[in-house]
Amino acid sequence: HSSVYSGIKEELIKTVNETAEFYNQISSAKISSHEIVSEDVRKTVFDNGLVLYTNHSETAISCEFGEIGPYGFLYKKGGE
């Protein structure tokens, strides 16, 4: 089993590093609103001002914050 882990270890570390800040910012926040922007894009606003866009498609898309890679996400705290 260790050979399986070693094959994905770097990807796991990268994912944890990319998402840790986001999860820290929403850990005590509540969802204020959720919007289906398009077939593949969702926008979630949290009560602490954080806005999250998620891409549920195989291709990159653009949102007001920039480009979101396939199955990726972008977020900003309100006013940033």
C-alpha positions as a LaTeX table, in Angstrom:
\begin{tabular}{lrrr}
\hline
Residue & $x$ (\AA) & $y$ (\AA) & $z$ (\AA) \\
\hline
His1 & 0.00 & 0.00 & 0.00 \\
Ser2 & 2.88 & 2.41 & 0.57 \\
Ser3 & 3.67 & 2.37 & $-3.14$ \\
Val4 & 0.13 & 3.60 & $-3.87$ \\
Tyr5 & 0.52 & 6.45 & $-1.38$ \\
Ser6 & 3.92 & 7.45 & $-2.71$ \\
Gly7 & 2.39 & 7.78 & $-6.16$ \\
Ile8 & $-0.15$ & 10.38 & $-5.00$ \\
Lys9 & 1.65 & 11.95 & $-2.05$ \\
Glu10 & 2.67 & 15.13 & $-3.88$ \\
Glu11 & $-0.84$ & 15.63 & $-5.26$ \\
Leu12 & $-2.33$ & 15.18 & $-1.77$ \\
Ile13 & 0.06 & 17.74 & $-0.29$ \\
Lys14 & $-0.72$ & 20.18 & $-3.10$ \\
Thr15 & $-4.49$ & 19.78 & $-2.58$ \\
Val16 & $-4.24$ & 20.28 & 1.18 \\
Asn17 & $-2.10$ & 23.39 & 0.70 \\
Glu18 & $-4.48$ & 24.83 & $-1.90$ \\
Thr19 & $-7.61$ & 24.30 & 0.17 \\
Ala20 & $-6.45$ & 24.87 & 3.78 \\
Glu21 & $-6.77$ & 28.66 & 3.67 \\
Phe22 & $-10.24$ & 28.43 & 2.12 \\
Tyr23 & $-11.52$ & 25.99 & 4.73 \\
Asn24 & $-10.06$ & 28.11 & 7.54 \\
Gln25 & $-11.96$ & 31.13 & 6.21 \\
Ile26 & $-15.31$ & 29.33 & 6.04 \\
Ser27 & $-14.95$ & 27.13 & 9.12 \\
Ser28 & $-17.41$ & 29.22 & 11.16 \\
Ala29 & $-19.19$ & 30.99 & 8.28 \\
Lys30 & $-22.73$ & 30.34 & 7.12 \\
Ile31 & $-23.95$ & 30.34 & 3.55 \\
Ser32 & $-25.85$ & 33.54 & 2.78 \\
Ser33 & $-26.75$ & 32.67 & $-0.80$ \\
His34 & $-26.14$ & 30.11 & $-3.51$ \\
Glu35 & $-26.65$ & 30.77 & $-7.21$ \\
Ile36 & $-26.52$ & 28.57 & $-10.29$ \\
Val37 & $-24.69$ & 30.95 & $-12.62$ \\
Ser38 & $-24.69$ & 28.53 & $-15.55$ \\
Glu39 & $-24.93$ & 24.81 & $-16.19$ \\
Asp40 & $-21.40$ & 24.30 & $-14.84$ \\
Val41 & $-20.78$ & 27.28 & $-12.55$ \\
Arg42 & $-22.02$ & 27.91 & $-9.03$ \\
Lys43 & $-21.60$ & 31.00 & $-6.85$ \\
Thr44 & $-21.80$ & 30.76 & $-3.07$ \\
Val45 & $-21.71$ & 33.81 & $-0.78$ \\
Phe46 & $-20.88$ & 33.37 & 2.91 \\
Asp47 & $-21.93$ & 35.62 & 5.77 \\
Asn48 & $-18.31$ & 36.67 & 6.40 \\
Gly49 & $-18.12$ & 38.23 & 2.91 \\
Leu50 & $-16.30$ & 35.38 & 1.18 \\
Val51 & $-17.54$ & 34.64 & $-2.35$ \\
Leu52 & $-16.82$ & 31.25 & $-3.94$ \\
Tyr53 & $-17.15$ & 30.23 & $-7.59$ \\
Thr54 & $-16.95$ & 26.54 & $-8.49$ \\
Asn55 & $-16.50$ & 25.02 & $-11.93$ \\
His56 & $-18.19$ & 21.66 & $-12.44$ \\
Ser57 & $-16.95$ & 21.05 & $-15.99$ \\
Glu58 & $-14.02$ & 19.54 & $-17.85$ \\
Thr59 & $-13.01$ & 22.91 & $-19.34$ \\
Ala60 & $-11.77$ & 26.16 & $-17.85$ \\
Ile61 & $-14.29$ & 28.97 & $-17.45$ \\
Ser62 & $-14.11$ & 32.66 & $-16.61$ \\
Cys63 & $-15.82$ & 34.45 & $-13.74$ \\
Glu64 & $-15.52$ & 37.92 & $-12.23$ \\
Phe65 & $-12.42$ & 36.75 & $-10.29$ \\
Gly66 & $-10.58$ & 35.27 & $-13.27$ \\
Glu67 & $-10.23$ & 31.86 & $-14.84$ \\
Ile68 & $-11.25$ & 28.70 & $-13.02$ \\
Gly69 & $-9.63$ & 25.48 & $-14.17$ \\
Pro70 & $-11.59$ & 22.30 & $-14.85$ \\
Tyr71 & $-13.37$ & 21.14 & $-11.67$ \\
Gly72 & $-11.69$ & 23.99 & $-9.82$ \\
Phe73 & $-12.70$ & 26.92 & $-7.67$ \\
Leu74 & $-11.83$ & 30.55 & $-6.96$ \\
Tyr75 & $-12.77$ & 32.65 & $-3.98$ \\
Lys76 & $-12.24$ & 36.12 & $-2.59$ \\
Lys77 & $-13.13$ & 37.80 & 0.62 \\
Gly78 & $-15.51$ & 40.71 & 0.10 \\
Gly79 & $-13.69$ & 43.93 & $-0.77$ \\
Glu80 & $-10.48$ & 42.23 & $-1.94$ \\
\hline
\end{tabular}
